[in-house]
CSV table of C-alpha atoms in Angstrom, one decimal:
chain,number,residue,atom,x,y,z
K,1,MET,CA,-28.5,-15.4,-6.5
K,2,THR,CA,-31.9,-16.6,-5.0
K,3,GLU,CA,-34.9,-18.9,-5.9
K,4,THR,CA,-36.7,-15.5,-7.5
K,5,GLY,CA,-33.6,-14.4,-9.3
K,6,LYS,CA,-33.2,-11.6,-7.4
K,7,LEU,CA,-30.7,-10.1,-5.1
K,8,LEU,CA,-30.2,-7.3,-2.4
K,9,ILE,CA,-27.8,-4.4,-3.2
K,10,ALA,CA,-26.7,-2.0,-1.1
K,11,ALA,CA,-24.5,0.8,-1.3
K,12,VAL,CA,-23.0,2.8,1.5
K,13,GLN,CA,-22.5,6.8,1.2
K,14,MET,CA,-19.7,8.3,3.5
K,15,CYS,CA,-18.0,11.2,3.9
K,16,SER,CA,-14.4,10.0,4.7
K,17,THR,CA,-11.9,11.7,6.0
K,18,ASN,CA,-8.3,11.5,7.4
K,19,ASN,CA,-9.0,9.3,10.2
K,20,LEU,CA,-8.2,6.1,9.1
K,21,GLU,CA,-9.5,3.8,11.6
K,22,ASP,CA,-13.0,6.3,11.9
K,23,ASN,CA,-13.7,5.3,8.3
K,24,LEU,CA,-13.4,1.9,8.6
K,25,ASN,CA,-15.3,1.9,12.2
K,26,ARG,CA,-18.5,3.5,10.0
K,27,ALA,CA,-17.7,1.5,7.0
K,28,CYS,CA,-18.0,-1.6,9.3
K,29,GLU,CA,-21.2,-0.6,11.3
K,30,ARG,CA,-23.2,0.7,7.6
K,31,ILE,CA,-22.7,-2.8,6.3
K,32,GLN,CA,-23.5,-4.5,9.9
K,33,GLU,CA,-26.7,-2.2,9.0
K,34,ALA,CA,-27.7,-3.3,5.7
K,35,ALA,CA,-26.8,-7.4,6.7
K,36,ASP,CA,-29.3,-7.5,9.1
K,37,ARG,CA,-31.6,-5.6,6.8
K,38,GLY,CA,-30.5,-8.7,4.3
K,39,ALA,CA,-28.9,-7.3,2.1
K,40,ASP,CA,-26.5,-10.1,-0.3
K,41,VAL,CA,-23.8,-7.5,-1.4
K,42,VAL,CA,-22.7,-4.5,0.0
K,43,ALA,CA,-20.6,-1.8,-2.0
K,44,LEU,CA,-18.5,1.4,-0.3
K,45,PRO,CA,-17.1,4.3,-2.0
K,46,GLU,CA,-13.7,4.8,-3.8
K,47,ASN,CA,-11.3,5.1,-0.4
K,48,PHE,CA,-13.9,4.8,1.9
K,49,ALA,CA,-11.0,3.9,4.6
K,50,PHE,CA,-8.9,7.5,4.5
K,51,MET,CA,-9.6,10.5,2.5
K,52,GLY,CA,-6.5,12.7,3.0
K,53,SER,CA,-4.0,14.6,1.3
K,54,ASP,CA,-1.6,12.9,-1.5
K,55,GLU,CA,0.8,12.8,1.0
K,56,GLU,CA,-0.9,11.5,3.8
K,57,ARG,CA,-2.8,8.5,1.6
K,58,ALA,CA,0.5,7.2,0.2
K,59,GLN,CA,1.1,7.2,3.9
K,60,VAL,CA,-1.4,4.1,4.3
K,61,ALA,CA,-0.9,1.8,1.2
K,62,GLN,CA,-1.2,-1.7,2.2
K,63,ASP,CA,-0.8,-4.8,0.8
K,64,LEU,CA,-4.2,-7.2,-0.2
K,65,ASP,CA,-3.2,-8.6,3.4
K,66,GLY,CA,-3.2,-5.4,5.5
K,67,GLY,CA,-6.0,-4.2,8.2
K,68,ILE,CA,-8.4,-2.7,6.0
K,69,LEU,CA,-9.6,-5.8,3.7
K,70,SER,CA,-8.8,-7.6,7.1
K,71,ARG,CA,-11.6,-6.4,8.7
K,72,LEU,CA,-13.8,-6.7,5.7
K,73,ARG,CA,-13.2,-10.2,5.2
K,74,ARG,CA,-13.9,-11.4,8.3
K,75,ILE,CA,-17.7,-9.6,8.2
K,76,ALA,CA,-17.9,-11.1,4.8
K,77,ARG,CA,-17.6,-14.6,6.0
K,78,GLU,CA,-19.9,-13.9,9.7
K,79,LYS,CA,-22.8,-12.7,7.4
K,80,ALA,CA,-22.4,-14.6,4.2
K,81,ILE,CA,-22.5,-11.6,2.1
K,82,HIS,CA,-20.7,-10.2,-0.8
K,83,ILE,CA,-18.6,-6.5,-0.2
K,84,LEU,CA,-17.0,-4.5,-2.7
K,85,GLY,CA,-14.1,-2.6,-1.4
K,86,GLY,CA,-14.6,0.6,-3.0
K,87,SER,CA,-11.3,1.2,-3.4
K,88,ILE,CA,-7.9,1.6,-1.7
K,89,LEU,CA,-4.8,2.1,-1.8
K,90,VAL,CA,-2.5,-1.1,-2.7
K,91,ARG,CA,1.3,-1.6,-3.0
K,92,SER,CA,2.2,-2.6,-6.3
K,93,SER,CA,5.5,-4.9,-6.1
K,94,ASP,CA,7.7,-3.2,-8.8
K,95,GLU,CA,10.0,-2.0,-6.8
K,96,SER,CA,11.2,0.2,-10.0
K,97,ASP,CA,7.9,2.5,-9.7
K,98,GLY,CA,6.7,3.2,-6.1
K,99,ARG,CA,2.9,4.5,-7.0
K,100,PRO,CA,0.4,2.2,-5.0
K,101,TYR,CA,-2.6,1.4,-7.1
K,102,ASN,CA,-6.0,3.0,-6.5
K,103,THR,CA,-7.5,-1.0,-6.1
K,104,SER,CA,-11.2,-2.2,-5.9
K,105,VAL,CA,-11.4,-5.4,-4.2
K,106,PHE,CA,-14.8,-7.6,-4.2
K,107,LEU,CA,-14.9,-10.3,-1.5
K,108,ASP,CA,-17.2,-13.3,-1.9
K,109,ARG,CA,-19.7,-14.6,1.0
K,110,GLU,CA,-15.9,-16.6,2.3
K,111,GLY,CA,-14.5,-13.2,2.7
K,112,THR,CA,-12.3,-14.1,-0.3
K,113,PRO,CA,-10.5,-11.8,-2.6
K,114,ALA,CA,-12.2,-13.2,-5.8
K,115,ALA,CA,-11.3,-10.1,-7.7
K,116,VAL,CA,-8.6,-7.7,-7.6
K,117,TYR,CA,-9.2,-4.2,-9.8
K,118,HIS,CA,-7.0,-1.4,-10.3
K,119,LYS,CA,-8.3,1.7,-11.4
K,120,ILE,CA,-6.9,2.1,-15.0
K,121,HIS,CA,-8.0,5.8,-16.1
K,122,LEU,CA,-6.4,8.4,-14.0
K,123,PHE,CA,-7.9,11.9,-13.2
K,124,ASP,CA,-5.6,14.2,-14.5
K,125,VAL,CA,-7.9,17.0,-15.2
K,126,SER,CA,-7.7,21.2,-14.3
K,127,LEU,CA,-11.8,22.1,-13.4
K,128,THR,CA,-13.8,25.9,-13.9
K,129,ASP,CA,-13.2,26.6,-10.1
K,130,GLY,CA,-9.5,26.0,-10.3
K,131,ALA,CA,-8.9,23.2,-8.9
K,132,SER,CA,-6.7,21.1,-10.3
K,133,TYR,CA,-6.3,17.1,-9.4
K,134,ARG,CA,-3.3,15.0,-10.9
K,135,GLU,CA,-3.8,11.6,-10.2
K,136,SER,CA,-1.2,9.7,-12.0
K,137,SER,CA,2.0,11.8,-10.0
K,138,TYR,CA,0.8,9.4,-6.8
K,139,ILE,CA,-1.1,6.3,-8.6
K,140,ARG,CA,-0.3,3.7,-10.7
K,141,PRO,CA,-2.7,2.7,-13.4
K,142,GLY,CA,-4.2,-0.4,-13.4
K,143,GLU,CA,-4.1,-2.7,-16.9
K,144,GLU,CA,-7.2,-5.3,-16.7
K,145,ILE,CA,-10.8,-5.4,-17.2
K,146,VAL,CA,-12.2,-6.9,-14.6
K,147,THR,CA,-14.7,-9.2,-14.1
K,148,VAL,CA,-16.3,-11.9,-11.5
K,149,CYS,CA,-19.5,-14.2,-11.3
K,150,ARG,CA,-20.3,-15.5,-8.1
K,151,ASP,CA,-24.0,-16.5,-7.2
K,152,GLY,CA,-24.5,-16.9,-10.7
K,153,ILE,CA,-24.4,-13.2,-11.6
K,154,THR,CA,-20.9,-11.5,-13.2
K,155,PHE,CA,-20.1,-8.4,-11.5
K,156,GLY,CA,-17.7,-6.1,-13.0
K,157,LEU,CA,-15.1,-3.7,-11.6
K,158,THR,CA,-15.0,-0.2,-12.0
K,159,VAL,CA,-13.6,3.4,-10.0
K,160,CYS,CA,-15.2,6.5,-10.3
K,161,TYR,CA,-13.0,8.2,-13.7
K,162,ASP,CA,-13.5,5.0,-15.4
K,163,LEU,CA,-17.4,6.4,-15.9
K,164,ARG,CA,-16.6,8.3,-18.5
K,165,PHE,CA,-15.2,5.8,-21.0
K,166,PRO,CA,-18.4,3.7,-22.6
K,167,GLN,CA,-15.7,1.5,-24.0
K,168,LEU,CA,-15.1,0.2,-20.9
K,169,TYR,CA,-18.0,-0.4,-19.7
K,170,ARG,CA,-19.2,-2.1,-23.3
K,171,ALA,CA,-16.1,-4.5,-22.5
K,172,LEU,CA,-17.4,-5.7,-19.3
K,173,ALA,CA,-21.0,-6.3,-20.6
K,174,ARG,CA,-19.1,-8.1,-23.4
K,175,LYS,CA,-16.9,-10.1,-20.6
K,176,GLY,CA,-20.3,-10.9,-19.3
K,177,ALA,CA,-21.3,-8.5,-16.6
K,178,GLN,CA,-24.8,-8.2,-15.1
K,179,ILE,CA,-24.4,-5.8,-12.1
K,180,VAL,CA,-21.1,-3.8,-12.6
K,181,PHE,CA,-19.7,-1.4,-9.9
K,182,VAL,CA,-18.6,2.3,-9.6
K,183,PRO,CA,-17.5,3.3,-6.5
K,184,ALA,CA,-16.8,7.2,-6.2
K,185,ALA,CA,-15.8,10.4,-4.9
K,186,PHE,CA,-16.9,12.2,-7.7
K,187,THR,CA,-16.0,16.2,-7.4
K,188,LEU,CA,-18.3,19.0,-6.5
K,189,VAL,CA,-18.4,20.9,-9.6
K,190,THR,CA,-18.2,17.7,-12.0
K,191,GLY,CA,-21.0,15.9,-10.0
K,192,LYS,CA,-23.8,18.8,-10.7
K,193,GLU,CA,-23.8,18.1,-14.3
K,194,HIS,CA,-22.2,14.7,-14.9
K,195,TRP,CA,-22.6,12.2,-12.5
K,196,MET,CA,-26.1,11.1,-12.6
K,197,PRO,CA,-26.5,11.7,-16.8
K,198,LEU,CA,-23.1,9.3,-16.7
K,199,LEU,CA,-24.8,6.8,-14.2
K,200,ARG,CA,-28.1,6.3,-16.8
K,201,ALA,CA,-26.0,6.5,-20.3
K,202,ARG,CA,-23.6,3.5,-19.0
K,203,ALA,CA,-26.5,1.2,-17.4
K,204,ILE,CA,-28.3,1.8,-20.7
K,205,GLU,CA,-25.9,2.2,-23.4
K,206,SER,CA,-24.4,-1.6,-21.7
K,207,GLN,CA,-27.4,-3.1,-20.5
K,208,VAL,CA,-26.7,-3.3,-16.5
K,209,TYR,CA,-26.8,-2.8,-13.1
K,210,ILE,CA,-25.0,0.1,-12.3
K,211,VAL,CA,-24.3,0.0,-8.6
K,212,ALA,CA,-22.5,3.4,-7.3
K,213,PRO,CA,-21.6,3.8,-3.8
K,214,ALA,CA,-19.7,7.1,-3.2
K,215,GLN,CA,-17.9,10.2,-1.2
K,216,PHE,CA,-20.5,13.3,-0.4
K,217,GLY,CA,-19.8,16.1,1.6
K,218,ARG,CA,-16.8,18.2,2.8
K,219,HIS,CA,-13.3,16.3,3.6
K,220,ASP,CA,-11.2,18.6,4.4
K,221,ALA,CA,-10.4,22.5,4.1
K,222,LYS,CA,-10.3,21.9,0.2
K,223,ARG,CA,-12.1,18.5,-1.1
K,224,GLN,CA,-15.9,18.4,-1.3
K,225,THR,CA,-17.7,15.8,-3.0
K,226,HIS,CA,-21.0,14.8,-5.0
K,227,GLY,CA,-22.5,12.6,-3.6
K,228,HIS,CA,-25.9,10.5,-4.6
K,229,SER,CA,-25.0,7.6,-4.8
K,230,ALA,CA,-27.1,5.6,-6.9
K,231,ILE,CA,-28.6,1.7,-8.2
K,232,VAL,CA,-29.4,1.8,-11.8
K,233,ASP,CA,-31.4,-0.2,-13.6
K,234,PRO,CA,-30.6,-1.5,-17.5
K,235,TRP,CA,-33.4,1.1,-18.7
K,236,GLY,CA,-31.7,3.3,-16.8
K,237,ALA,CA,-34.4,4.0,-14.0
K,238,VAL,CA,-33.2,4.8,-10.9
K,239,LEU,CA,-34.0,2.5,-8.4
K,240,ALA,CA,-32.3,4.3,-5.4
K,241,GLN,CA,-29.9,7.5,-4.8
K,242,ALA,CA,-28.9,9.0,-1.4
K,243,SER,CA,-29.4,12.1,0.5
K,244,GLU,CA,-26.9,14.5,1.8
K,245,LYS,CA,-26.1,12.5,4.8
K,246,GLU,CA,-24.1,9.2,5.8
K,247,CYS,CA,-26.5,6.2,5.1
K,248,VAL,CA,-27.2,2.8,2.9
K,249,ILE,CA,-29.4,2.6,-0.3
K,250,TYR,CA,-31.0,-0.7,-1.6
K,251,ALA,CA,-32.5,-2.2,-4.7
K,252,ASP,CA,-32.8,-5.5,-5.8
K,253,PHE,CA,-31.4,-7.3,-8.8
K,254,ASP,CA,-33.8,-8.8,-11.1
K,255,VAL,CA,-32.0,-11.1,-13.6
K,256,GLU,CA,-35.3,-11.6,-15.4
K,257,TYR,CA,-36.0,-8.0,-16.2
K,258,LEU,CA,-32.1,-7.5,-17.0
K,259,GLN,CA,-32.8,-10.7,-19.7
K,260,GLU,CA,-36.3,-8.7,-20.8
K,261,VAL,CA,-34.6,-5.9,-21.8
K,262,ARG,CA,-31.8,-6.9,-23.4
K,263,ARG,CA,-34.0,-8.9,-25.7
K,264,ARG,CA,-36.2,-5.6,-26.2
K,265,ILE,CA,-33.4,-4.0,-27.7
K,266,PRO,CA,-30.6,-6.6,-28.6
K,267,VAL,CA,-27.6,-3.9,-28.9
K,268,LEU,CA,-25.1,-6.3,-28.1
K,269,ASP,CA,-26.3,-8.5,-31.3
K,270,HIS,CA,-26.1,-5.1,-33.4
K,271,GLU,CA,-23.0,-3.9,-32.3
K,272,ARG,CA,-20.5,-4.5,-35.2
K,273,PRO,CA,-16.8,-4.1,-33.7
K,274,GLU,CA,-15.1,-4.6,-36.7
K,275,LEU,CA,-16.6,-1.0,-37.9
K,276,TYR,CA,-15.0,0.7,-34.7
K,277,ALA,CA,-11.3,-1.2,-34.7
K,278,ASN,CA,-9.7,1.2,-36.9
K,279,THR,CA,-11.1,4.9,-35.7
K,280,GLY,CA,-8.6,6.0,-33.2
K,281,PRO,CA,-6.4,8.9,-34.3
K,282,ASP,CA,-3.5,6.8,-35.4
K,283,ALA,CA,-5.6,4.6,-37.6
């Protein structure tokens, strides 16, 4: 963090396809663009390196030391920036379950994978337009809530469908998160009505900055995403929002403003978790 208590954050919006090499080249170009503009943190969207069919995606799963992250690690070191690899498919070490994880990786300024988050909530839904998604059929769910502290700032990691689970964001705030990433490939149908209200709600209720780099546009004959990548402050103000194109958006993280918001309405102090613990269906 700079002496002013601010950090320049960049979120990349992409329209990835099933051409891994082209996607990766474009992602790296956008990271370079952001770094040259002075960004301290650059975040990529969910599935930034590959947006193909379920069968195709299973074939591009890698280990954490694979070629996709190697490219990002090199740029992080060269530019001395943090990079959020929105999500890639990472092989599981559990041979009894062949499904990979949908994984977000936070690289620090040395290019070290400082945090690895496997998407917890999987997108198994049937939408009003007739589209049906069963992410759990080819993705293994994660089991751990993940934060990482760098430059005196604590970052929280989430992915796309996680956005609908406010308890995860409150848990991240409880773990000290000040900035929470939401790399996404939100569907066009749900995104029109829910994307921005959910981003603002998660920022307001947990008093964090939300950084949401997203996929946009048509990826193939069957898949179209909403886009509208955004950066939202803890008061719920939309600091930056992408238009309908591949681009990079920017906003400052201001730690003093974050602290002011939390002093103004101290919801984390007023919370009464002992009353919420036994409210589930099995209570």
